[in-house]
PDB file of C-alpha atoms and ligand atoms in Angstrom:
ATOM      1  CA  MET A   1      37.489 -34.275   2.280  1.00 68.00           C
ATOM      2  CA  ASN A   2      37.588 -31.223   0.887  1.00 92.00           C
ATOM      3  CA  CYS A   3      34.011 -30.103  -0.046  1.00 98.00           C
ATOM      4  CA  ILE A   4      33.070 -26.165   0.861  1.00 98.00           C
ATOM      5  CA  PHE A   5      28.873 -26.630   1.488  1.00 98.00           C
ATOM      6  CA  CYS A   6      30.199 -29.347   3.681  1.00 98.00           C
ATOM      7  CA  GLU A   7      32.476 -26.992   5.805  1.00 98.00           C
ATOM      8  CA  ILE A   8      29.300 -24.293   5.674  1.00 98.00           C
ATOM      9  CA  LEU A   9      27.159 -27.162   7.384  1.00 98.00           C
ATOM     10  CA  ASN A  10      29.743 -27.642   9.836  1.00 97.00           C
ATOM     11  CA  GLY A  11      29.772 -24.470  10.687  1.00 97.00           C
ATOM     12  CA  ASN A  12      33.404 -23.951   9.465  1.00 97.00           C
ATOM     13  CA  ILE A  13      33.027 -21.318   6.648  1.00 97.00           C
ATOM     14  CA  PRO A  14      29.866 -18.409   7.762  1.00 98.00           C
ATOM     15  CA  CYS A  15      27.075 -18.216   5.420  1.00 98.00           C
ATOM     16  CA  ASN A  16      23.561 -16.463   4.475  1.00 98.00           C
ATOM     17  CA  LYS A  17      20.838 -18.787   5.458  1.00 98.00           C
ATOM     18  CA  VAL A  18      17.525 -18.410   4.793  1.00 98.00           C
ATOM     19  CA  PHE A  19      15.982 -21.516   5.591  1.00 98.00           C
ATOM     20  CA  GLU A  20      16.969 -25.054   7.637  1.00 98.00           C
ATOM     21  CA  ASN A  21      15.159 -28.114   8.099  1.00 98.00           C
ATOM     22  CA  ASP A  22      16.782 -31.749   9.265  1.00 98.00           C
ATOM     23  CA  ASN A  23      17.673 -32.345   5.625  1.00 98.00           C
ATOM     24  CA  PHE A  24      18.423 -29.532   4.027  1.00 98.00           C
ATOM     25  CA  ILE A  25      19.737 -25.795   3.920  1.00 98.00           C
ATOM     26  CA  ALA A  26      19.586 -22.889   1.771  1.00 98.00           C
ATOM     27  CA  ILE A  27      21.695 -20.138   1.793  1.00 98.00           C
ATOM     28  CA  LEU A  28      22.165 -17.057  -0.600  1.00 98.00           C
ATOM     29  CA  ASP A  29      24.964 -17.571  -3.244  1.00 98.00           C
ATOM     30  CA  ALA A  30      28.275 -15.506  -2.680  1.00 98.00           C
ATOM     31  CA  PHE A  31      28.522 -14.651  -6.038  1.00 98.00           C
ATOM     32  CA  PRO A  32      24.992 -14.035  -6.904  1.00 97.00           C
ATOM     33  CA  ALA A  33      23.863 -13.969 -10.521  1.00 96.00           C
ATOM     34  CA  ASN A  34      20.878 -11.878  -9.344  1.00 95.00           C
ATOM     35  CA  GLU A  35      19.619 -10.141  -5.746  1.00 95.00           C
ATOM     36  CA  GLY A  36      18.059 -13.103  -3.947  1.00 96.00           C
ATOM     37  CA  HIS A  37      20.145 -16.206  -5.683  1.00 97.00           C
ATOM     38  CA  THR A  38      19.852 -19.096  -3.154  1.00 98.00           C
ATOM     39  CA  LEU A  39      21.383 -22.488  -3.108  1.00 98.00           C
ATOM     40  CA  ILE A  40      19.084 -25.483  -1.663  1.00 98.00           C
ATOM     41  CA  ILE A  41      21.906 -27.524   0.015  1.00 99.00           C
ATOM     42  CA  PRO A  42      21.482 -31.135   1.392  1.00 99.00           C
ATOM     43  CA  LYS A  43      23.070 -31.531   4.878  1.00 98.00           C
ATOM     44  CA  LYS A  44      24.288 -35.195   3.799  1.00 98.00           C
ATOM     45  CA  HIS A  45      27.412 -34.687   0.673  1.00 98.00           C
ATOM     46  CA  PHE A  46      26.028 -36.488  -2.269  1.00 98.00           C
ATOM     47  CA  GLU A  47      28.613 -35.678  -4.971  1.00 98.00           C
ATOM     48  CA  ASN A  48      25.398 -34.850  -7.722  1.00 98.00           C
ATOM     49  CA  ILE A  49      21.979 -36.275  -9.160  1.00 98.00           C
ATOM     50  CA  PHE A  50      23.792 -39.708  -9.981  1.00 98.00           C
ATOM     51  CA  GLU A  51      24.242 -40.369  -6.199  1.00 98.00           C
ATOM     52  CA  ILE A  52      21.616 -38.351  -4.516  1.00 98.00           C
ATOM     53  CA  ASP A  53      18.876 -40.092  -2.556  1.00 98.00           C
ATOM     54  CA  GLY A  54      15.674 -40.211  -4.147  1.00 98.00           C
ATOM     55  CA  GLU A  55      13.480 -39.094  -1.363  1.00 98.00           C
ATOM     56  CA  ILE A  56      16.083 -36.364  -0.486  1.00 98.00           C
ATOM     57  CA  LEU A  57      15.927 -35.239  -3.977  1.00 98.00           C
ATOM     58  CA  LYS A  58      12.297 -34.998  -3.967  1.00 98.00           C
ATOM     59  CA  GLU A  59      12.971 -32.879  -0.706  1.00 98.00           C
ATOM     60  CA  GLY A  60      14.877 -30.845  -2.087  1.00 98.00           C
ATOM     61  CA  TYR A  61      12.665 -29.853  -5.309  1.00 98.00           C
ATOM     62  CA  PHE A  62       9.700 -29.315  -3.071  1.00 98.00           C
ATOM     63  CA  ILE A  63      11.615 -26.938  -0.781  1.00 98.00           C
ATOM     64  CA  ALA A  64      12.666 -25.237  -4.001  1.00 98.00           C
ATOM     65  CA  GLN A  65       8.982 -24.608  -4.836  1.00 98.00           C
ATOM     66  CA  LYS A  66       8.823 -22.945  -1.003  1.00 98.00           C
ATOM     67  CA  ILE A  67      11.700 -20.712  -1.106  1.00 98.00           C
ATOM     68  CA  ALA A  68      10.317 -19.887  -5.503  1.00 98.00           C
ATOM     69  CA  ASN A  69       7.804 -18.875  -3.960  1.00 98.00           C
ATOM     70  CA  SER A  70       9.009 -16.860  -0.863  1.00 98.00           C
ATOM     71  CA  ILE A  71      11.445 -15.555  -3.518  1.00 97.00           C
ATOM     72  CA  LYS A  72       8.514 -14.112  -5.717  1.00 96.00           C
ATOM     73  CA  LYS A  73       6.664 -12.337  -2.984  1.00 96.00           C
ATOM     74  CA  SER A  74      10.112 -11.095  -1.675  1.00 95.00           C
ATOM     75  CA  PHE A  75      11.212  -9.197  -5.159  1.00 94.00           C
ATOM     76  CA  GLY A  76       7.837  -8.836  -6.533  1.00 95.00           C
ATOM     77  CA  ILE A  77       8.947 -11.137 -10.037  1.00 95.00           C
ATOM     78  CA  GLU A  78       7.063 -13.966 -12.177  1.00 96.00           C
ATOM     79  CA  ASN A  79      10.267 -14.875 -13.838  1.00 97.00           C
ATOM     80  CA  ILE A  80      12.597 -17.637 -11.739  1.00 97.00           C
ATOM     81  CA  ASN A  81      15.383 -20.311 -13.527  1.00 97.00           C
ATOM     82  CA  ILE A  82      15.934 -23.239 -11.270  1.00 98.00           C
ATOM     83  CA  LEU A  83      18.986 -24.862 -12.370  1.00 97.00           C
ATOM     84  CA  GLN A  84      21.069 -27.838 -11.216  1.00 98.00           C
ATOM     85  CA  ASN A  85      24.816 -28.693 -12.571  1.00 98.00           C
ATOM     86  CA  ASN A  86      26.410 -32.414 -12.363  1.00 98.00           C
ATOM     87  CA  GLY A  87      29.691 -32.609 -13.451  1.00 98.00           C
ATOM     88  CA  ALA A  88      32.496 -29.658 -14.650  1.00 98.00           C
ATOM     89  CA  LEU A  89      31.513 -29.945 -18.380  1.00 97.00           C
ATOM     90  CA  ALA A  90      27.943 -28.982 -16.860  1.00 97.00           C
ATOM     91  CA  GLY A  91      29.250 -26.396 -14.961  1.00 96.00           C
ATOM     92  CA  GLN A  92      28.999 -28.081 -11.767  1.00 98.00           C
ATOM     93  CA  THR A  93      31.820 -25.973  -9.351  1.00 98.00           C
ATOM     94  CA  VAL A  94      31.062 -27.373  -6.269  1.00 98.00           C
ATOM     95  CA  ASN A  95      30.619 -31.248  -5.979  1.00 98.00           C
ATOM     96  CA  HIS A  96      28.020 -30.896  -3.364  1.00 98.00           C
ATOM     97  CA  PHE A  97      24.379 -31.299  -4.677  1.00 98.00           C
ATOM     98  CA  HIS A  98      22.627 -28.238  -5.092  1.00 98.00           C
ATOM     99  CA  ILE A  99      20.092 -26.420  -6.464  1.00 98.00           C
ATOM    100  CA  HIS A 100      19.833 -22.725  -7.345  1.00 98.00           C
ATOM    101  CA  ILE A 101      16.997 -20.352  -7.570  1.00 98.00           C
ATOM    102  CA  VAL A 102      17.618 -17.484  -9.816  1.00 97.00           C
ATOM    103  CA  PRO A 103      15.270 -14.700  -9.693  1.00 97.00           C
ATOM    104  CA  ARG A 104      15.001 -12.915 -13.258  1.00 97.00           C
ATOM    105  CA  LYS A 105      14.797  -9.243 -14.105  1.00 96.00           C
ATOM    106  CA  GLU A 106      14.218  -7.443 -17.571  1.00 95.00           C
ATOM    107  CA  ASN A 107      17.480  -6.403 -19.572  1.00 94.00           C
ATOM    108  CA  ASP A 108      19.636  -8.750 -16.383  1.00 95.00           C
ATOM    109  CA  ASN A 109      23.515 -10.211 -16.852  1.00 92.00           C
ATOM    110  CA  VAL A 110      21.713 -13.903 -16.759  1.00 94.00           C
ATOM    111  CA  ILE A 111      22.509 -15.728 -19.695  1.00 91.00           C
ATOM    112  CA  ILE A 112      21.580 -19.616 -20.105  1.00 90.00           C
ATOM    113  CA  LYS A 113      21.012 -20.115 -24.082  1.00 91.00           C
ATOM    114  CA  SER A 114      22.041 -22.203 -26.306  1.00 93.00           C
ATOM    115  CA  THR A 115      21.601 -22.501 -30.785  1.00 96.00           C
ATOM    116  CA  PRO A 116      19.769 -26.382 -31.442  1.00 96.00           C
ATOM    117  CA  VAL A 117      21.942 -28.570 -32.932  1.00 96.00           C
ATOM    118  CA  SER A 118      20.495 -30.773 -36.155  1.00 97.00           C
ATOM    119  CA  ILE A 119      20.109 -34.126 -35.606  1.00 97.00           C
ATOM    120  CA  ASP A 120      18.390 -36.609 -38.426  1.00 97.00           C
ATOM    121  CA  ASN A 121      15.733 -39.395 -38.011  1.00 98.00           C
ATOM    122  CA  GLU A 122      17.187 -42.576 -37.757  1.00 98.00           C
ATOM    123  CA  LYS A 123      19.783 -40.634 -34.850  1.00 98.00           C
ATOM    124  CA  ILE A 124      16.509 -39.751 -33.126  1.00 98.00           C
ATOM    125  CA  LYS A 125      15.391 -42.925 -33.065  1.00 98.00           C
ATOM    126  CA  ASN A 126      18.471 -44.401 -31.714  1.00 98.00           C
ATOM    127  CA  ILE A 127      18.423 -41.542 -28.804  1.00 98.00           C
ATOM    128  CA  ILE A 128      14.831 -42.870 -28.039  1.00 98.00           C
ATOM    129  CA  ASP A 129      15.511 -46.713 -28.034  1.00 98.00           C
ATOM    130  CA  SER A 130      19.075 -46.517 -26.013  1.00 98.00           C
ATOM    131  CA  ILE A 131      17.102 -43.798 -23.553  1.00 98.00           C
ATOM    132  CA  LYS A 132      13.777 -46.136 -22.781  1.00 98.00           C
ATOM    133  CA  SER A 133      16.092 -49.145 -23.429  1.00 98.00           C
ATOM    134  CA  ASN A 134      18.726 -48.089 -19.851  1.00 98.00           C
ATOM    135  CA  MET A 135      15.982 -46.673 -18.113  1.00 96.00           C
TER     136      MET A 135
HETATM  137  P1  5GP B 201      28.409 -25.081  -9.384  1.00 62.77           P
HETATM  138  O1  5GP B 201      29.406 -23.715 -10.252  1.00 62.77           O
HETATM  139  O2  5GP B 201      29.008 -25.340  -8.959  1.00 62.77           O
HETATM  140  O3  5GP B 201      26.430 -25.291 -10.256  1.00 62.77           O
HETATM  141  O4  5GP B 201      27.692 -23.762  -8.433  1.00 62.77           O
HETATM  142  C1  5GP B 201      28.441 -23.919  -7.327  1.00 62.77           C
HETATM  143  C2  5GP B 201      27.865 -22.360  -6.694  1.00 62.77           C
HETATM  144  O5  5GP B 201      28.294 -21.804  -5.548  1.00 62.77           O
HETATM  145  C3  5GP B 201      27.678 -20.816  -7.019  1.00 62.77           C
HETATM  146  O6  5GP B 201      26.938 -20.074  -8.132  1.00 62.77           O
HETATM  147  C4  5GP B 201      29.128 -20.164  -6.272  1.00 62.77           C
HETATM  148  O7  5GP B 201      28.814 -18.738  -6.639  1.00 62.77           O
HETATM  149  C5  5GP B 201      28.406 -20.615  -5.376  1.00 62.77           C
HETATM  150  N1  5GP B 201      29.670 -20.471  -3.943  1.00 62.77           N
HETATM  151  C6  5GP B 201      30.801 -20.944  -4.339  1.00 62.77           C
HETATM  152  N2  5GP B 201      31.780 -20.730  -2.848  1.00 62.77           N
HETATM  153  C7  5GP B 201      30.663 -20.165  -2.068  1.00 62.77           C
HETATM  154  C8  5GP B 201      30.736 -20.347  -0.896  1.00 62.77           C
HETATM  155  O8  5GP B 201      31.759 -19.735  -0.313  1.00 62.77           O
HETATM  156  N3  5GP B 201      29.264 -19.558  -0.071  1.00 62.77           N
HETATM  157  C9  5GP B 201      28.508 -19.622  -0.693  1.00 62.77           C
HETATM  158  N4  5GP B 201      26.838 -19.315  -0.242  1.00 62.77           N
HETATM  159  N5  5GP B 201      27.902 -19.828  -1.909  1.00 62.77           N
HETATM  160  C10 5GP B 201      29.618 -20.236  -2.986  1.00 62.77           C
HETATM  161 ZN1   ZN B 202      30.444 -31.654   0.828  1.00 62.77          ZN
END
């Protein structure tokens, strides 16, 4: 399998590691959106949120909180985005599940923005029914 994060985990590609335990590593992003942009990566290859084991997912977000707190102290900042992309249309470029921690600063270059779409009440009802019944 041709997976850059598996190659990093196997030690074949160097990385800047800030955290490691039995199930995860956290590394600095090679093309950071801001100073301190960190990726939390499970050691086992799961492609995305649909594939990842639930207990591992929980641990990943627990680690995200831990690292977010550490980044907050390290950079003296109060604002952080925690992001996670699934699928090419959602911006996923590395198909090995990972959580982004992006520290935010005043007037930085990070753009996470959308304009609202209008959805009529009938459609909203269908959306609710559909989500509930597929859960
Ligand atoms: P995605 O777009 O899949 O959510 O995020 C993938 C992230 O991995 C990107 O932010 C990208 O900069 C980062 N990335 C890609 N290749 C490497 C690499 O070889 N090393 C590190 N540390 N990060 C990488
Ligand atoms: Zn992988």
